[in-house]
């Protein structure tokens, strides 16, 4: 071994300082304690760099979390100026983010191509998937809960940061959709898992815990949020034009996106099976979320009774058809590749327990997610702007695109979201309530967007 590993105690001290500053750290602003290295395995022992794979257990406000942290140790930092060192300036050796080291990233695809077993880590390729060529990975920048690396032109490896025991729904559902040859997702190439470490077997395939997912990378794809907001900006810039007269009118894309989401739903239903859940069981979660939200955000107080009445309507409506769905769909989770829309990130809400994320739900949850996102795209630039004409135009853009999305959905599915009345209304309200809390914590100046939606949904009686 050329570079000796830093001892566990020192590493824990370094991690305690470093973890809270990482973009993917899910406990921002909260108290981190009880940092402990749960596993530590050497991925690459090169003459001038040691790449290790660590699973690190922590407590955030007393609640346990486990993070996946590949780290590199070397005499000096690599060229990447964002190497994110854990060690202080001038230290030797230096410890830094292993996903910023070219040899570290290359070791991931080398192990994948060979389907290696390394100290309990199993690298697996989907049957028939091309073995990746050795290559250095490029980290995607931007707001993400995980860390995604792109290799060459068409491979992406997403390293899950917050790790829960069992099979991750992203891999599970991409695999299920691959079995249906669903065109509206990127194809799954492989995954990395930890052999029966901490799963009880109930959740994951043979008790393994998913650590990473390899999938087709669609170079040049634009995300739906960027496209939709560009369209709204253009509309606002053309005072004399209607939404359908602006060059970047988004309605055709909304229609295609609706068709893609319906395709994903049909394939998920066929691949994972359909069942029913009683309306009262479905709204139990919505009611609980509302109670928590009202306790946290006083602005919701005046809406609580009317919101409960919307949920009551679904509670009394009997069985609701359900199947596995995306669970956290918004325009940022839809990518427009040159020839089609694809839906990404089937992980569900990362902070929810895996078992909860894998419960079958109504496809109305995903439809509501996109409808809310179209409203956001139209309204978010008008926060604090007192311009009646722009507000009118924003609503016009939203309604036109909501209609187009639903029409596209109905072209593929045998149900039209516009005909699902009380159920879609409850899911949309539930999402808007969730967003009020999300914005109050993360972007308080945007809170008016979902709050306005809550008011509007409740006013349509
Ligand atoms: N298959 C893909 N092809 C091209 N880009 C992708 C693909 N999947 C994800 N991306 C890009 O990577 C970003 C992060 O992916 P995502 O799955 O949402 O990760 P996270 O779980 O970290 O939020 C997306 O916003 C998108 O820009
Ligand atoms: O991190 P995730 O992608 O799982 O989702 C969280 O962050 C989203 C913001 O990035 C947030 O989405 C809300 O804002 C979007 C615009 O930035 C908008 O398109 C969505 O409709 C709206 O819900 C999401 O709620 C949150 O869970």
Short mmCIF file of C-alpha atoms in Angstrom, two decimals, residues 77-347:
data_model
loop_
_atom_site.label_atom_id
_atom_site.label_comp_id
_atom_site.label_asym_id
_atom_site.label_seq_id
_atom_site.Cartn_x
_atom_site.Cartn_y
_atom_site.Cartn_z
CA UNK A 77 -5.20 17.62 -4.21
CA UNK A 78 -6.14 16.76 -7.80
CA UNK A 79 -6.53 19.55 -10.35
CA UNK A 80 -10.25 19.89 -9.65
CA UNK A 81 -10.35 23.12 -7.65
CA UNK A 82 -13.61 21.97 -6.09
CA UNK A 83 -11.95 18.88 -4.65
CA UNK A 84 -13.70 19.57 -1.35
CA UNK A 85 -10.91 18.62 1.05
CA UNK A 86 -11.74 17.38 4.54
CA UNK A 87 -8.24 18.20 5.72
CA UNK A 88 -7.18 21.78 6.55
CA UNK A 89 -5.08 23.77 4.11
CA UNK A 90 -1.44 22.72 4.10
CA UNK A 91 -2.12 19.26 5.58
CA UNK A 92 -0.35 16.19 4.25
CA UNK A 93 -1.69 13.79 3.24
CA UNK A 94 -4.91 15.38 2.02
CA UNK A 95 -8.30 13.71 2.27
CA UNK A 96 -10.96 14.85 -0.20
CA UNK A 97 -14.17 13.88 -1.96
CA UNK A 98 -13.46 10.62 -3.79
CA UNK A 99 -15.96 11.51 -6.51
CA UNK A 100 -13.71 14.47 -7.41
CA UNK A 101 -10.72 12.25 -8.03
CA UNK A 102 -10.34 11.01 -11.63
CA UNK A 103 -8.87 7.68 -10.52
CA UNK A 104 -11.60 7.32 -7.93
CA UNK A 105 -14.36 7.78 -10.48
CA UNK A 106 -12.64 5.50 -12.98
CA UNK A 107 -12.44 2.76 -10.36
CA UNK A 108 -16.26 2.79 -10.17
CA UNK A 109 -16.72 1.90 -13.83
CA UNK A 110 -13.82 -0.55 -13.81
CA UNK A 111 -15.46 -2.46 -10.95
CA UNK A 112 -18.81 -2.22 -12.73
CA UNK A 113 -17.44 -3.54 -16.01
CA UNK A 114 -15.90 -6.50 -14.17
CA UNK A 115 -18.98 -6.98 -11.94
CA UNK A 116 -16.58 -7.10 -9.00
CA UNK A 117 -17.24 -7.96 -5.39
CA UNK A 118 -15.19 -5.66 -3.18
CA UNK A 119 -15.47 -6.03 0.58
CA UNK A 120 -19.23 -6.56 0.59
CA UNK A 121 -19.91 -4.18 -2.31
CA UNK A 122 -21.39 -5.92 -5.34
CA UNK A 123 -21.12 -4.19 -8.74
CA UNK A 124 -23.80 -5.50 -11.10
CA UNK A 125 -24.59 -5.00 -14.77
CA UNK A 126 -28.06 -5.49 -16.18
CA UNK A 127 -28.12 -8.58 -18.39
CA UNK A 128 -27.22 -7.57 -21.93
CA UNK A 129 -26.08 -4.05 -20.92
CA UNK A 130 -22.78 -2.95 -22.47
CA UNK A 131 -19.81 -3.15 -20.07
CA UNK A 132 -18.60 0.43 -19.60
CA UNK A 133 -15.20 1.38 -21.02
CA UNK A 134 -12.65 2.67 -18.49
CA UNK A 135 -13.23 6.42 -18.23
CA UNK A 136 -13.06 9.28 -15.78
CA UNK A 137 -16.37 10.54 -14.47
CA UNK A 138 -17.53 14.15 -14.54
CA UNK A 139 -19.65 15.21 -11.58
CA UNK A 140 -22.91 16.96 -12.49
CA UNK A 141 -23.13 20.25 -10.64
CA UNK A 142 -26.41 21.75 -9.51
CA UNK A 143 -28.85 21.19 -6.69
CA UNK A 144 -29.07 17.45 -6.07
CA UNK A 145 -29.76 15.15 -3.15
CA UNK A 146 -27.26 12.65 -4.53
CA UNK A 147 -24.05 12.79 -6.59
CA UNK A 148 -24.25 11.92 -10.28
CA UNK A 149 -21.23 11.22 -12.49
CA UNK A 150 -21.24 11.16 -16.28
CA UNK A 151 -18.86 8.83 -18.12
CA UNK A 152 -18.21 9.35 -21.83
CA UNK A 153 -21.28 10.29 -23.84
CA UNK A 154 -23.94 8.00 -22.56
CA UNK A 155 -23.41 6.60 -19.07
CA UNK A 156 -24.41 8.17 -15.79
CA UNK A 157 -23.80 6.75 -12.32
CA UNK A 158 -25.86 8.17 -9.49
CA UNK A 159 -24.28 7.60 -6.09
CA UNK A 160 -27.01 7.70 -3.45
CA UNK A 161 -25.87 9.75 -0.49
CA UNK A 162 -28.50 9.06 2.15
CA UNK A 163 -28.60 5.29 2.36
CA UNK A 164 -31.48 3.27 3.73
CA UNK A 165 -31.55 -0.53 4.06
CA UNK A 166 -33.09 -2.32 1.09
CA UNK A 167 -33.76 -1.89 -2.57
CA UNK A 168 -33.87 1.75 -3.71
CA UNK A 169 -37.08 2.52 -5.70
CA UNK A 170 -35.01 4.29 -8.37
CA UNK A 171 -33.31 1.01 -9.32
CA UNK A 172 -36.42 -1.05 -8.59
CA UNK A 173 -38.74 0.98 -10.83
CA UNK A 174 -36.21 1.58 -13.61
CA UNK A 175 -35.73 -2.21 -13.71
CA UNK A 176 -39.50 -2.79 -13.76
CA UNK A 177 -39.94 -0.26 -16.58
CA UNK A 178 -37.03 -1.77 -18.53
CA UNK A 179 -38.96 -5.04 -18.48
CA UNK A 180 -41.78 -3.21 -20.29
CA UNK A 181 -39.36 -1.43 -22.66
CA UNK A 182 -40.91 1.83 -21.50
CA UNK A 183 -39.62 4.59 -23.81
CA UNK A 184 -40.25 7.33 -21.26
CA UNK A 185 -37.31 6.50 -18.96
CA UNK A 186 -33.55 6.19 -19.39
CA UNK A 187 -32.46 2.57 -19.55
CA UNK A 188 -30.96 0.95 -16.51
CA UNK A 189 -27.39 -0.32 -17.06
CA UNK A 190 -26.49 -1.62 -13.63
CA UNK A 191 -26.23 -0.87 -9.94
CA UNK A 192 -24.02 -1.22 -6.89
CA UNK A 193 -25.30 -2.81 -3.74
CA UNK A 194 -24.13 -3.75 -0.31
CA UNK A 195 -24.62 -7.41 0.47
CA UNK A 196 -27.13 -8.11 3.25
CA UNK A 197 -25.52 -5.59 5.58
CA UNK A 198 -28.40 -3.95 7.34
CA UNK A 199 -31.55 -4.88 5.42
CA UNK A 200 -33.97 -7.21 7.11
CA UNK A 201 -34.81 -8.82 3.80
CA UNK A 202 -38.35 -7.47 3.78
CA UNK A 203 -37.52 -4.51 1.59
CA UNK A 204 -34.72 -5.40 -0.73
CA UNK A 205 -33.91 -8.11 -3.21
CA UNK A 206 -32.06 -10.76 -1.22
CA UNK A 207 -31.50 -8.31 1.61
CA UNK A 208 -29.10 -6.07 -0.32
CA UNK A 209 -28.94 -2.30 0.07
CA UNK A 210 -28.71 -0.19 -3.08
CA UNK A 211 -25.77 2.21 -3.13
CA UNK A 212 -25.63 3.46 -6.74
CA UNK A 213 -27.44 3.23 -10.07
CA UNK A 214 -25.90 3.19 -13.56
CA UNK A 215 -28.14 4.33 -16.38
CA UNK A 216 -28.19 5.69 -19.89
CA UNK A 217 -27.21 9.39 -19.97
CA UNK A 218 -29.18 11.48 -22.45
CA UNK A 219 -26.70 14.16 -23.42
CA UNK A 220 -28.23 17.48 -24.37
CA UNK A 221 -31.55 16.86 -22.64
CA UNK A 222 -33.24 19.96 -21.24
CA UNK A 223 -35.24 19.79 -18.06
CA UNK A 224 -38.93 20.61 -18.06
CA UNK A 225 -38.62 23.37 -15.47
CA UNK A 226 -36.04 25.25 -17.58
CA UNK A 227 -38.18 24.88 -20.71
CA UNK A 228 -41.45 25.86 -19.03
CA UNK A 229 -40.01 28.91 -17.29
CA UNK A 230 -38.34 30.06 -20.53
CA UNK A 231 -41.75 29.90 -22.19
CA UNK A 232 -43.33 31.98 -19.42
CA UNK A 233 -40.54 34.56 -19.60
CA UNK A 234 -41.07 34.89 -23.35
CA UNK A 235 -44.80 35.34 -22.86
CA UNK A 236 -44.23 38.09 -20.31
CA UNK A 237 -41.86 39.84 -22.72
CA UNK A 238 -44.47 39.93 -25.50
CA UNK A 239 -47.15 42.18 -24.11
CA UNK A 240 -49.37 41.92 -27.20
CA UNK A 241 -49.30 38.17 -27.72
CA UNK A 242 -51.42 35.37 -26.28
CA UNK A 243 -49.78 32.19 -24.93
CA UNK A 244 -50.44 30.29 -28.17
CA UNK A 245 -48.83 33.04 -30.26
CA UNK A 246 -45.44 33.07 -28.50
CA UNK A 247 -42.64 31.16 -30.25
CA UNK A 248 -41.84 29.15 -27.13
CA UNK A 249 -45.43 28.17 -26.44
CA UNK A 250 -45.11 25.11 -24.19
CA UNK A 251 -48.53 23.52 -24.76
CA UNK A 252 -47.37 20.92 -27.29
CA UNK A 253 -44.59 19.92 -24.91
CA UNK A 254 -47.07 19.73 -22.02
CA UNK A 255 -49.24 17.44 -24.11
CA UNK A 256 -46.26 15.19 -24.96
CA UNK A 257 -45.19 15.19 -21.33
CA UNK A 258 -48.72 14.16 -20.32
CA UNK A 259 -48.50 11.25 -22.74
CA UNK A 260 -45.09 10.25 -21.35
CA UNK A 261 -46.31 10.30 -17.74
CA UNK A 262 -49.36 8.23 -18.72
CA UNK A 263 -47.05 5.74 -20.46
CA UNK A 264 -44.94 5.43 -17.33
CA UNK A 265 -48.08 4.89 -15.25
CA UNK A 266 -49.45 2.24 -17.58
CA UNK A 267 -46.12 0.41 -17.58
CA UNK A 268 -45.71 0.70 -13.81
CA UNK A 269 -49.22 -0.68 -13.33
CA UNK A 270 -48.51 -3.59 -15.67
CA UNK A 271 -45.07 -4.31 -14.22
CA UNK A 272 -45.76 -3.93 -10.51
CA UNK A 273 -49.47 -4.74 -10.33
CA UNK A 274 -52.55 -2.75 -9.38
CA UNK A 275 -54.65 -2.95 -6.26
CA UNK A 276 -56.95 -0.63 -4.32
CA UNK A 277 -56.63 1.33 -1.12
CA UNK A 278 -59.49 2.76 0.80
CA UNK A 279 -59.90 6.52 0.39
CA UNK A 280 -59.78 6.96 4.17
CA UNK A 281 -56.35 5.31 4.32
CA UNK A 282 -55.06 7.56 1.54
CA UNK A 283 -56.24 10.76 3.18
CA UNK A 284 -54.95 9.75 6.62
CA UNK A 285 -51.47 10.79 5.46
CA UNK A 286 -52.80 14.02 3.94
CA UNK A 287 -54.58 14.94 7.16
CA UNK A 288 -51.50 14.23 9.27
CA UNK A 289 -49.35 16.34 6.92
CA UNK A 290 -51.89 19.15 7.13
CA UNK A 291 -51.90 19.09 10.94
CA UNK A 292 -48.09 19.22 11.04
CA UNK A 293 -48.06 21.98 8.41
CA UNK A 294 -50.59 24.12 10.29
CA UNK A 295 -48.57 23.71 13.48
CA UNK A 296 -45.42 24.86 11.66
CA UNK A 297 -46.75 27.60 9.35
CA UNK A 298 -49.36 29.90 10.94
CA UNK A 299 -50.35 31.27 7.49
CA UNK A 300 -52.15 27.96 6.86
CA UNK A 301 -54.33 28.24 9.93
CA UNK A 302 -57.32 29.89 8.28
CA UNK A 303 -57.46 27.19 5.57
CA UNK A 304 -57.33 24.10 7.76
CA UNK A 305 -61.05 23.38 8.16
CA UNK A 306 -61.83 23.80 4.46
CA UNK A 307 -58.84 21.62 3.57
CA UNK A 308 -60.03 18.87 5.91
CA UNK A 309 -63.39 18.95 4.13
CA UNK A 310 -61.63 18.34 0.77
CA UNK A 311 -59.86 15.31 2.25
CA UNK A 312 -63.12 14.06 3.83
CA UNK A 313 -64.67 13.84 0.39
CA UNK A 314 -62.04 11.28 -0.69
CA UNK A 315 -62.26 9.46 2.64
CA UNK A 316 -65.89 8.69 1.91
CA UNK A 317 -65.37 7.72 -1.71
CA UNK A 318 -64.50 4.02 -1.20
CA UNK A 319 -61.67 2.09 -2.84
CA UNK A 320 -59.13 3.99 -4.94
CA UNK A 321 -57.14 2.15 -7.65
CA UNK A 322 -53.43 2.31 -6.87
CA UNK A 323 -50.09 1.07 -8.21
CA UNK A 324 -46.45 2.07 -7.82
CA UNK A 325 -45.96 5.65 -8.97
CA UNK A 326 -43.10 8.12 -9.18
CA UNK A 327 -44.16 9.80 -5.95
CA UNK A 328 -42.20 13.06 -6.21
CA UNK A 329 -42.90 14.26 -9.72
CA UNK A 330 -42.35 17.85 -10.83
CA UNK A 331 -41.05 19.54 -13.98
CA UNK A 332 -37.45 19.23 -12.76
CA UNK A 333 -37.89 15.43 -12.88
CA UNK A 334 -38.82 15.45 -16.56
CA UNK A 335 -36.12 15.71 -19.22
CA UNK A 336 -36.75 16.56 -22.84
CA UNK A 337 -34.34 14.49 -24.91
CA UNK A 338 -34.16 15.33 -28.63
CA UNK A 339 -36.76 12.70 -29.49
CA UNK A 340 -38.87 12.26 -26.35
CA UNK A 341 -39.62 13.13 -22.75
CA UNK A 342 -38.17 10.93 -20.06
CA UNK A 343 -39.04 10.85 -16.38
CA UNK A 344 -36.12 10.58 -13.94
CA UNK A 345 -35.46 10.07 -10.25
CA UNK A 346 -37.93 7.44 -9.06
CA UNK A 347 -36.41 7.57 -5.59
#
